[in-house]
Structures are given as structure tokens and as C-alpha cells.
mmCIF file of C-alpha atoms in Angstrom:
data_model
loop_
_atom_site.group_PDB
_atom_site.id
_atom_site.type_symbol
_atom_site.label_atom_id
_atom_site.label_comp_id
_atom_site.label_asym_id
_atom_site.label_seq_id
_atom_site.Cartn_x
_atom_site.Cartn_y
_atom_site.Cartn_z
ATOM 1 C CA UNK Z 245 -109.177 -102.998 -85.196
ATOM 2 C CA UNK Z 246 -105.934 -103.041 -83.235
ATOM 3 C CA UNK Z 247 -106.326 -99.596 -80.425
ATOM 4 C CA UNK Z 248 -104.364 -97.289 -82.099
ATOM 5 C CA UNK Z 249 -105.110 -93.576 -82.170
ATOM 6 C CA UNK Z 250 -102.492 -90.901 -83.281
ATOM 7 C CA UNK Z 251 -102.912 -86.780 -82.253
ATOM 8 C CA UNK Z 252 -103.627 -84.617 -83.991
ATOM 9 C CA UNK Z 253 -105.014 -85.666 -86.735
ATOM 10 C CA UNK Z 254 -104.705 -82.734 -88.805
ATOM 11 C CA UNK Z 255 -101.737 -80.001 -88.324
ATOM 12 C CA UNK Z 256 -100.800 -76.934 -90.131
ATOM 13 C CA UNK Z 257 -97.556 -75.157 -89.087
ATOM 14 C CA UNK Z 258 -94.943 -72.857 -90.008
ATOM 15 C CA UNK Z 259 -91.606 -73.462 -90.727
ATOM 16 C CA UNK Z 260 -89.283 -73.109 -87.681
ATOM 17 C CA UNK Z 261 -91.418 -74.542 -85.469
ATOM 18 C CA UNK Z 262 -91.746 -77.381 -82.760
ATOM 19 C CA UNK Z 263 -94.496 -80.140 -83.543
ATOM 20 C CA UNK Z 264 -94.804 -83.214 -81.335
ATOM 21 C CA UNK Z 265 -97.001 -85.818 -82.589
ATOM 22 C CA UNK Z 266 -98.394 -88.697 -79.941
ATOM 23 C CA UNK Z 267 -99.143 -92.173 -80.612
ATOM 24 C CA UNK Z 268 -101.197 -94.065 -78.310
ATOM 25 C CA UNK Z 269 -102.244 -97.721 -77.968
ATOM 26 C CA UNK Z 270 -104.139 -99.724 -75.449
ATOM 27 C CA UNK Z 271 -103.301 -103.430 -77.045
ATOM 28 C CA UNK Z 272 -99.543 -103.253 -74.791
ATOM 29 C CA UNK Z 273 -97.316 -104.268 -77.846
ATOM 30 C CA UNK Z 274 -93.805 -103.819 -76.706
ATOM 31 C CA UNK Z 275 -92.697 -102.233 -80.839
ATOM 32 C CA UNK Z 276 -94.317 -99.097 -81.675
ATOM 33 C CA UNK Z 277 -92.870 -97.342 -85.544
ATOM 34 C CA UNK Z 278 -93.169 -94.091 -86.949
ATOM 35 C CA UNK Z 279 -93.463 -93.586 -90.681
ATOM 36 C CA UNK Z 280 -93.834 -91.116 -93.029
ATOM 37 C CA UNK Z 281 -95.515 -91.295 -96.274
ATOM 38 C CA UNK Z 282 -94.882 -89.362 -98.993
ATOM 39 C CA UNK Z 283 -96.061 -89.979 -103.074
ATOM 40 C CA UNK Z 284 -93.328 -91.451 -104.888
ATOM 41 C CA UNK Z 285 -91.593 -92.853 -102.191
ATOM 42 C CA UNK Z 286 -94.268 -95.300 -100.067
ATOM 43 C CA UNK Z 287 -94.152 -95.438 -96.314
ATOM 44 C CA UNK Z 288 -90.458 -94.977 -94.951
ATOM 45 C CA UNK Z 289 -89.290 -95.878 -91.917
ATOM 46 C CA UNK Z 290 -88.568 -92.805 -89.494
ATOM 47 C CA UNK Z 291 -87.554 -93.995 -86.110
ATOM 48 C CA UNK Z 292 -88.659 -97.499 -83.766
ATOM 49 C CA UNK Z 293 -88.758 -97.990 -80.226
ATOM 50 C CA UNK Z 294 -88.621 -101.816 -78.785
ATOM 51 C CA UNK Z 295 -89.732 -101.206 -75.058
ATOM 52 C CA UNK Z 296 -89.883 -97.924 -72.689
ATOM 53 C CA UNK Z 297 -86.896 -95.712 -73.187
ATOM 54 C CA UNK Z 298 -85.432 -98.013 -75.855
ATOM 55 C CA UNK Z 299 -85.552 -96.550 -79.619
ATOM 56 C CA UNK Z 300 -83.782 -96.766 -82.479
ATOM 57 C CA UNK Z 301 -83.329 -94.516 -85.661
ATOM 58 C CA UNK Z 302 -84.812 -95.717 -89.167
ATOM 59 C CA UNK Z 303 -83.582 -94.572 -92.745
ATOM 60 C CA UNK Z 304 -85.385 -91.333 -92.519
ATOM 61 C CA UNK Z 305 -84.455 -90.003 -89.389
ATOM 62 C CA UNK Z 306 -82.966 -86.913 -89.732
ATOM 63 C CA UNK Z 307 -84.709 -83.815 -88.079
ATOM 64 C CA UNK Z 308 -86.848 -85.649 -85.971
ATOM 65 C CA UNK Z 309 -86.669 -87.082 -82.362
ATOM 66 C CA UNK Z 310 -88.946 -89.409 -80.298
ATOM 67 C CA UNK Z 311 -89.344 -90.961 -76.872
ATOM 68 C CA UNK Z 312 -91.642 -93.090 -75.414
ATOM 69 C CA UNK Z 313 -91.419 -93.108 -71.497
ATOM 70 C CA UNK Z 314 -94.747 -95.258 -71.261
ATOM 71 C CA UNK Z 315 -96.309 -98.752 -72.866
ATOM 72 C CA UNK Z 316 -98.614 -97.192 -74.529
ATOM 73 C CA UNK Z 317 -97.284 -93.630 -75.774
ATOM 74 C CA UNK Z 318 -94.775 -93.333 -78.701
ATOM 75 C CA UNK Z 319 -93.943 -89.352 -79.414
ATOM 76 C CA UNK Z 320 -92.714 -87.768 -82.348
ATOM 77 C CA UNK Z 321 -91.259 -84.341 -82.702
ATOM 78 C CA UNK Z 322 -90.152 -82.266 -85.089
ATOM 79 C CA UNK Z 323 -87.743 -79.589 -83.304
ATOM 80 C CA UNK Z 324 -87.624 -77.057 -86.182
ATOM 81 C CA UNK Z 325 -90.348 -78.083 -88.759
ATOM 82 C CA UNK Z 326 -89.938 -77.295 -92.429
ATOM 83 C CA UNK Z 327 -91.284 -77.594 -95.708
ATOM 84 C CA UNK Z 328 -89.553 -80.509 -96.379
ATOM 85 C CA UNK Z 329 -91.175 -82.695 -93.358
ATOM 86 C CA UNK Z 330 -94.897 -82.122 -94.564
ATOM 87 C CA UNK Z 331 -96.424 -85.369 -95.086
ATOM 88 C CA UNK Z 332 -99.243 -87.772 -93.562
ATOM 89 C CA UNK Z 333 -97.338 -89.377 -90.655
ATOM 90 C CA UNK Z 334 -98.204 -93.142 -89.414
ATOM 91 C CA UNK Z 335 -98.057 -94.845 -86.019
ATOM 92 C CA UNK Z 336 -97.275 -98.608 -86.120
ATOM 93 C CA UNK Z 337 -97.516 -101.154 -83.491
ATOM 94 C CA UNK Z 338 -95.934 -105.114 -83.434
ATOM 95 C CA UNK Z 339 -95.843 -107.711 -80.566
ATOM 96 C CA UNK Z 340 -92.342 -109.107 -82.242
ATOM 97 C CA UNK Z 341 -89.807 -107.698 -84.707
ATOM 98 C CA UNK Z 342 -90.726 -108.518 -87.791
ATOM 99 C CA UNK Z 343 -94.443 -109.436 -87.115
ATOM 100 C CA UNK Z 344 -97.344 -108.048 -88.593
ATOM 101 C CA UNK Z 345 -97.437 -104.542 -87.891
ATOM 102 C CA UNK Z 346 -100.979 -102.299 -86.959
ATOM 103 C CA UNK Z 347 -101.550 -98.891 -88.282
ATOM 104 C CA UNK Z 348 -103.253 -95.785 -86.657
ATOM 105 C CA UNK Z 349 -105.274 -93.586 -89.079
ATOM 106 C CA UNK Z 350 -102.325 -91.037 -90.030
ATOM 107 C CA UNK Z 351 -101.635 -87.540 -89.517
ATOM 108 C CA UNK Z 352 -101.139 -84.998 -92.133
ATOM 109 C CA UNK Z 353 -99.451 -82.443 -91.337
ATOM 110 C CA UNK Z 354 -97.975 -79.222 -93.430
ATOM 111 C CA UNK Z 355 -95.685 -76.913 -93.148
ATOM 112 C CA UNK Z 356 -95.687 -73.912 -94.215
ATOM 113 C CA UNK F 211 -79.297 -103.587 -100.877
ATOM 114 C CA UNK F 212 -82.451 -104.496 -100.096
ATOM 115 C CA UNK F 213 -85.406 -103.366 -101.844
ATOM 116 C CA UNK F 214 -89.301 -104.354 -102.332
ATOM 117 C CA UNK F 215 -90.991 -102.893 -105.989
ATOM 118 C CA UNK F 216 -94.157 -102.499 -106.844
ATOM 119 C CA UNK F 217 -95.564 -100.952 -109.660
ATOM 120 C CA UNK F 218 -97.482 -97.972 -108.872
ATOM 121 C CA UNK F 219 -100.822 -98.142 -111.304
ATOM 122 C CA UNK F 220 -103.029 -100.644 -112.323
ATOM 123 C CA UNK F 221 -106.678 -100.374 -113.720
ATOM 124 C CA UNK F 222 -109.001 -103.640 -113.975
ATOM 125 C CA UNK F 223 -112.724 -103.531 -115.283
ATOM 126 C CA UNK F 224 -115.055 -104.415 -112.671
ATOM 127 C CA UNK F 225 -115.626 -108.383 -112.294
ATOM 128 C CA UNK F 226 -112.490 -109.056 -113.612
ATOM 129 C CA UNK F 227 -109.358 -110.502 -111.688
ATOM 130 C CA UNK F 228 -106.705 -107.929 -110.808
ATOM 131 C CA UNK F 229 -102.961 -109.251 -110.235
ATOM 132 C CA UNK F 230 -100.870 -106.642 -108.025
ATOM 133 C CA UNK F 231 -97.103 -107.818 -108.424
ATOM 134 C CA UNK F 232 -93.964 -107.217 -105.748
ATOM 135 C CA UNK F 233 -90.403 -108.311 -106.358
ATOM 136 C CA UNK F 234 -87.719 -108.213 -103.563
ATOM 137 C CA UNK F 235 -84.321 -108.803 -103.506
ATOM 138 C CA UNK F 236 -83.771 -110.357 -99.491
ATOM 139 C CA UNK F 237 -86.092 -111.756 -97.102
ATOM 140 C CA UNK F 238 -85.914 -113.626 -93.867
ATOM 141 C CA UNK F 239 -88.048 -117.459 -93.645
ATOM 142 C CA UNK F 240 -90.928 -115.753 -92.101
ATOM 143 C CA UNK F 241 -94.563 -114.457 -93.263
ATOM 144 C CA UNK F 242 -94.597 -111.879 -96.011
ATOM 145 C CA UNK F 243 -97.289 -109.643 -95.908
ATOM 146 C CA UNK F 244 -99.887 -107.593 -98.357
ATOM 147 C CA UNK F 245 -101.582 -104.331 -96.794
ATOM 148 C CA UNK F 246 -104.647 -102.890 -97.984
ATOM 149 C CA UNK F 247 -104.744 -98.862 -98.067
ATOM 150 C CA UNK F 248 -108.246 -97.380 -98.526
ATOM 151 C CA UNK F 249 -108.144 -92.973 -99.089
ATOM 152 C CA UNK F 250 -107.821 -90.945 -95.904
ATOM 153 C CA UNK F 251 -106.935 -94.067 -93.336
ATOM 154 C CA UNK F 252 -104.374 -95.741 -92.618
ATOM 155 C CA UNK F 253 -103.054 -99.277 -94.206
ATOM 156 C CA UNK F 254 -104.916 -102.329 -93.218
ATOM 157 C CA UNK F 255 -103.278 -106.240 -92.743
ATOM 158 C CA UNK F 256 -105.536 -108.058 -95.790
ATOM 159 C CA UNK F 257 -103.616 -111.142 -95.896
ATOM 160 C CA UNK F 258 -99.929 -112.920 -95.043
ATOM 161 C CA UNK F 259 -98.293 -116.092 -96.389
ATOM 162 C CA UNK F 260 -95.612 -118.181 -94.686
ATOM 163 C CA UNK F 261 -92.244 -117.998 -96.502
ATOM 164 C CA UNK F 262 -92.824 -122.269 -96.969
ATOM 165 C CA UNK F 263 -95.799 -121.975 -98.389
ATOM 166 C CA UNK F 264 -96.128 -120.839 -102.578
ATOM 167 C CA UNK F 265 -100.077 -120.473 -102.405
ATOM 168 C CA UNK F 266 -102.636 -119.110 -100.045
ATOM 169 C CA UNK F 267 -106.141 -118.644 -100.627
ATOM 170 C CA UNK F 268 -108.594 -117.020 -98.620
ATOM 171 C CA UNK F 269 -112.047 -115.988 -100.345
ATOM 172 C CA UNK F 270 -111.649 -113.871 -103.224
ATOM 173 C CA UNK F 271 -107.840 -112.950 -102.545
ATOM 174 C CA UNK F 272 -105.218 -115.758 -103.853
ATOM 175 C CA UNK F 273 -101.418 -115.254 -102.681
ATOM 176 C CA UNK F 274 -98.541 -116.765 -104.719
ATOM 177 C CA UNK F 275 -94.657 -117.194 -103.763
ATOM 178 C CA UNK F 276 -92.445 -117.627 -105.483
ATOM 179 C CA UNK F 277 -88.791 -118.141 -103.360
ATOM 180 C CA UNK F 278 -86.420 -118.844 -106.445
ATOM 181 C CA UNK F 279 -87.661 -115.712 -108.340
ATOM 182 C CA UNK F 280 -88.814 -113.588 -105.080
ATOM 183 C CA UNK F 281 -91.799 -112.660 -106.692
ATOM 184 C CA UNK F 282 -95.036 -112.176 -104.636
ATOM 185 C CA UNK F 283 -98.150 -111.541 -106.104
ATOM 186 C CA UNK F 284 -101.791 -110.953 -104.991
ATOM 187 C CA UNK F 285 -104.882 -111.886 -106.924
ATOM 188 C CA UNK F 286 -108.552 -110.487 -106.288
ATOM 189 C CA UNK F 287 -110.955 -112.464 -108.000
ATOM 190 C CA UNK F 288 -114.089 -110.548 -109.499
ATOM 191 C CA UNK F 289 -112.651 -107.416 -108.484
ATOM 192 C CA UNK F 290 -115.231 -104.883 -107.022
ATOM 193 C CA UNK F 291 -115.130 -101.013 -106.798
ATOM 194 C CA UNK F 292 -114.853 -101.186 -102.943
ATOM 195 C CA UNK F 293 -111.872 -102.888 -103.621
ATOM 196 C CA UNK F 294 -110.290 -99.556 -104.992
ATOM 197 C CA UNK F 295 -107.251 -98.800 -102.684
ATOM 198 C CA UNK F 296 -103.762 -98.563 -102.633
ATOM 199 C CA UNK F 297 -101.768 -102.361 -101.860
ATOM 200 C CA UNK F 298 -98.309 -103.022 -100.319
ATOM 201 C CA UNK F 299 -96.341 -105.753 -99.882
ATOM 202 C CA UNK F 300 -94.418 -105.886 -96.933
ATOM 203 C CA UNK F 301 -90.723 -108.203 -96.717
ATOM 204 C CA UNK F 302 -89.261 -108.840 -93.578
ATOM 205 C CA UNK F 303 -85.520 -108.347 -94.303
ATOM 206 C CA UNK F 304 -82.657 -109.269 -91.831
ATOM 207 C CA UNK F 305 -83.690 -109.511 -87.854
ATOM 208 C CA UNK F 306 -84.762 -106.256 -87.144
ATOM 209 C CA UNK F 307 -87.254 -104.833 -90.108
ATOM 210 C CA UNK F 308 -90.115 -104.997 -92.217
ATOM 211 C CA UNK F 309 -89.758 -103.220 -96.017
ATOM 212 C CA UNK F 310 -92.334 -101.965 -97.510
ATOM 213 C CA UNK F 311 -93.154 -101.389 -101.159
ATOM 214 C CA UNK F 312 -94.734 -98.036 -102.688
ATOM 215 C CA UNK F 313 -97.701 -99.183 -103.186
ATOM 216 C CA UNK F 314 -99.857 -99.945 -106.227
ATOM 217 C CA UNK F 315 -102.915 -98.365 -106.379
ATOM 218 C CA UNK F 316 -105.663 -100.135 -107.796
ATOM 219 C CA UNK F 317 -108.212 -98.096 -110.302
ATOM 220 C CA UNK F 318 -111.593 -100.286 -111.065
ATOM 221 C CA UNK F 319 -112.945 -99.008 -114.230
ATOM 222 C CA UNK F 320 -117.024 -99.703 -115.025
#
């Protein structure tokens, strides 16, 4: 299995808070993804980052923010969390656009 | 624009072949991709074919293209109840992203 762990695992909030979710891989691929996935609508793309400080937004992206100022850590946060953003949450890594991506185990989170 | 579908259920008696279908409407000449989903973890790689190829086999899991109809589909021979999960296809569209479908999830029955 590709290194990939993802913190928390498990997160229950209230609405109107900050959550930061962290990504973290040891296998030094330069694309890390986060996406959400939700029943109905499959895994959907959030926001991408192709190399330290570089990101880019995906078709979700509204209300959330990321940064990754090392390799191997991709963040997520959620500045004001609501009801609307509970799902399980996956971390993705690629060596190449477009190349077979690696999951971490998810992380569910709710908000209440 | 572009899209990958998938339907969402299928049930298959055990030992029999199950045949998870994915249409898409663009894709870029480049390996298209079927993830395996088991509960509570996160979605696996199970197998990839080459956008020149129109068959793939590997054990019990056969892969077949086909480009003129963009039609993807992935067979598991003698189907087994550790082979309940949910399955994606994955289309790489354009130069920048992978698509994924919603999934089918994949009931064995006894």
C-alpha cells in the first residue's frame, strides 16, 4: 500500500467552526487531491496541489481552503464548517497528472 | 461536458460472473482505470487498461474497451462474497484530471 495516512480519522463538529484536516505521505509524489464523497454523487473533486505552494481549485471547492508548504503534507480546512460539508473526506496522491491515483483511508467527519 | 456513469446497484449469485458497466463521453489516449472500494476504507487501484488496447485480462477480472462506443466494462469471473464492494471507473479527461464515476456497488447474493 502506497504511505498515505489522513488525520483525524473520525471528527464531529459544530457548525461555525474551523476544521483542518492533514494528509500525509512518505512515497514523495509531487500531486496530492482532496475529495469528498458523498451518496449519490461519488467522489468529487475538491481542490489539487501539483508541488509545494502550488494548488489549484476542483469543482467542489467552495468553503474550503488548503495549502501544502511541505512534500509530504497536503491540508484541508474548513473555515466555518456546516451541515452541508459533512461527509467522509479522501486524500489522493499521483506521480503525474492523470496517473493512477493512491487513496488514504478517509475521514468522516460531521457537522453538527 | 464531460461525464463518467455508472450504474449504482448490481446483485450477482455467488460463482457467477458479474459485469460492472461505465460509459463516458471524453477521454484522453491514456490508461483508464477501475477502483475497488471495500466498507470503511478507502478505494483501491484493482486494475487499468491502455486506451490502445480493447481487452485485458488478469486472473479472474477481464477489462473490455470499447473506443467507438466509450464503453468500459469490468468482468469478475466466479464472483465471490469478498468481492462485495463498491467499483469505479476512473477517465482521464483533458490534461489536467481524472473523472470518476459514482460507483456501483456490487451485492453477492448466496
Amino acid at each position: 500500500d502506497a504511505g498515505i495516512t489522513q488525520s483525524p480519522r473520525h471528527k464531529v463538529t459544530e457548525t461555525g467552526t474551523p476544521v483542518t484536516l492533514r494528509c500525509h505521505q512518505t512515497e514523495n509524489h509531487r500531486y496530492m487531491y482532496w475529495y469528498r464523497q458523498d451518496p449519490g454523487h461519488g467522489l468529487r473533486l475538491i481542490h489539487y496541489s501539483y508541488g509545494v505552494k502550488d494548488t489549484d481549485k476542483g469543482e467542489v471547492s467552495d468553503g474550503y481552503s488548503v495549502s501544502r508548504s511541505k512534500t509530504e503534507d497536503f491540508l484541508l480546512t474548513l473555515e466555518s464548517a456546516t451541515s452541508s460539508q459533512t461527509s467522509v473526506y479522501f486524500c489522493a496522491i499521483s506521480e503525474r497528472q492523470r496517473d493512477t491515483q493512491y487513496f488514504g483511508p478517509g475521514t468522516r467527519l460531521t457537522v453538527l | 461536458g464531460e461525464d463518467v456513469e455508472q450504474s449504482l446497484f448490481l446483485s450477482v449469485r455467488e460463482g457467477d460472473s458479474s459485469v460492472i458497466n461505465c460509459t463516458y463521453t471524453d477521454s484522453s489516449s491514456t490508461y483508464l482505470y477501475w477502483y475497488k472500494q471495500e466498507p470503511g476504507a478507502g478505494l483501491q487501484l484493482l486494475t487499468y487498461i491502455f486506451s490502445n488496447m480493447d481487452m485485458k485480462q488478469d486472473q479472474r477480472l477481464t477489462v473490455l474497451l470499447n473506443k467507438k462506443d466509450k464503453h468500459l466494462s469490468l468482468r469478475i469471473a466466479d464472483t465471490q462474497t469478498g468481492d462485495s464492494a463498491i467499483y469505479f471507473c476512473a477517465v482521464p479527461v483533458g490534461d489536467d484530471k481524472i473523472i470518476f464515476g459514482k460507483g456501483t456497488r456490487l451485492h453477492i447474493l448466496p
